[in-house]
Amino acid sequence: MITVLIAEDQDMVRMGFRLILEAQPDVEVVADVPDGISAVQRAKELTPQVCLVDVRMPGLDGLEVTRRLAPHTRVVVVTTFDSDDVLQKALDLGACGFLTKDASPGLLVEAVRSAARGDVLVSPQVVLRVLRRAPKPVDHAAAGLLNPRELDVVRQVSRGLSNNEIAAALQLSVSSVKAHLASVQAKVKARNRVEIVAWAFRAHVVAD
């Protein structure tokens, strides 16, 4: 059973997240709170496996909550991207999932499951919104840096799949997927999974 804490200041959104997650047989919502201070306090008391955290909350914002919890708890950040750099800040602070509030129920559930497994789920829509706000030159030759299997893995990452799902789709072991991703990061100078997806769109490895 995956234990989850929800931190979201909008009552309707918070209850919607709870209803979606509690409908899953492998997920238990141990608490839902309306502010960042309560999120940190309740997370320390209940030690949930995953915390679903809104970026904008009273008391402490979601980034500060992530900073305090991420060393010990898997944090999935939910955002509307009012700030261009919120995604990168959340990544740097240790968040392991990224969703917009209009994400589908299925994506919400998979983000929680991926976080619990130790994987990172990145919604392609999230990356596209960042790319559109901060366009960078298209690198048409960049795809040649990667071998065919690495390109396959990058395309699956860009679909928002977890390492386990990529392994199943490409008939690879999870350790092989992780090794390919590490190689890709080094070759394209990406610091994390989100930057791999951003590179893939700029290099036309995947289509917008």
Coordinates of N, CA, C and O in Angstrom, one line a residue, residues 6 10 53 66 100 118 124 130 149 152 155 160 188 200 206:
I6 N -1.6 14.7 0.9 CA -1.9 15.7 -0.1 C -1.8 17.1 0.6 O -2.5 17.3 1.6
Q10 N -6.6 24.7 -2.2 CA -7.9 24.8 -2.7 C -8.7 23.5 -2.3 O -8.4 22.4 -2.7
V53 N 2.3 17.9 -3.5 CA 2.4 19.2 -3.0 C 2.1 20.3 -4.0 O 2.7 20.3 -5.1
T66 N 9.1 21.1 -0.4 CA 9.9 20.1 -1.1 C 11.3 20.1 -0.5 O 11.9 19.1 -0.2
T100 N 0.7 19.3 -13.9 CA -0.1 20.5 -13.9 C -1.5 20.1 -13.3 O -1.9 18.9 -13.3
G118 N 10.4 4.9 -6.8 CA 11.7 5.5 -6.9 C 12.0 6.1 -8.3 O 13.1 6.5 -8.6
P124 N 5.0 15.3 -20.4 CA 5.5 16.0 -21.5 C 4.8 17.4 -21.6 O 5.5 18.4 -22.1
V130 N 7.2 24.9 -20.4 CA 8.5 25.5 -20.0 C 9.2 25.9 -21.3 O 9.7 27.0 -21.4
R149 N 19.4 2.7 -29.4 CA 18.7 2.3 -28.2 C 18.5 3.4 -27.3 O 17.4 3.6 -26.6
D152 N 15.6 5.4 -28.4 CA 14.3 4.7 -28.1 C 14.0 5.0 -26.6 O 12.8 5.3 -26.3
R155 N 12.7 8.6 -26.3 CA 11.3 8.8 -26.8 C 10.3 8.3 -25.8 O 9.2 8.9 -25.6
G160 N 6.4 10.4 -20.9 CA 6.1 10.4 -19.5 C 6.1 9.1 -18.8 O 5.6 8.9 -17.7
V188 N 24.2 14.6 -23.5 CA 23.5 15.8 -23.9 C 23.6 16.9 -22.8 O 23.1 17.9 -22.9
A200 N 15.2 16.6 -26.1 CA 14.6 15.7 -27.1 C 13.7 16.5 -28.0 O 13.6 16.3 -29.2
V206 N 11.7 14.0 -30.7 CA 10.2 13.8 -30.6 C 9.5 15.0 -31.1 O 10.1 16.1 -31.1

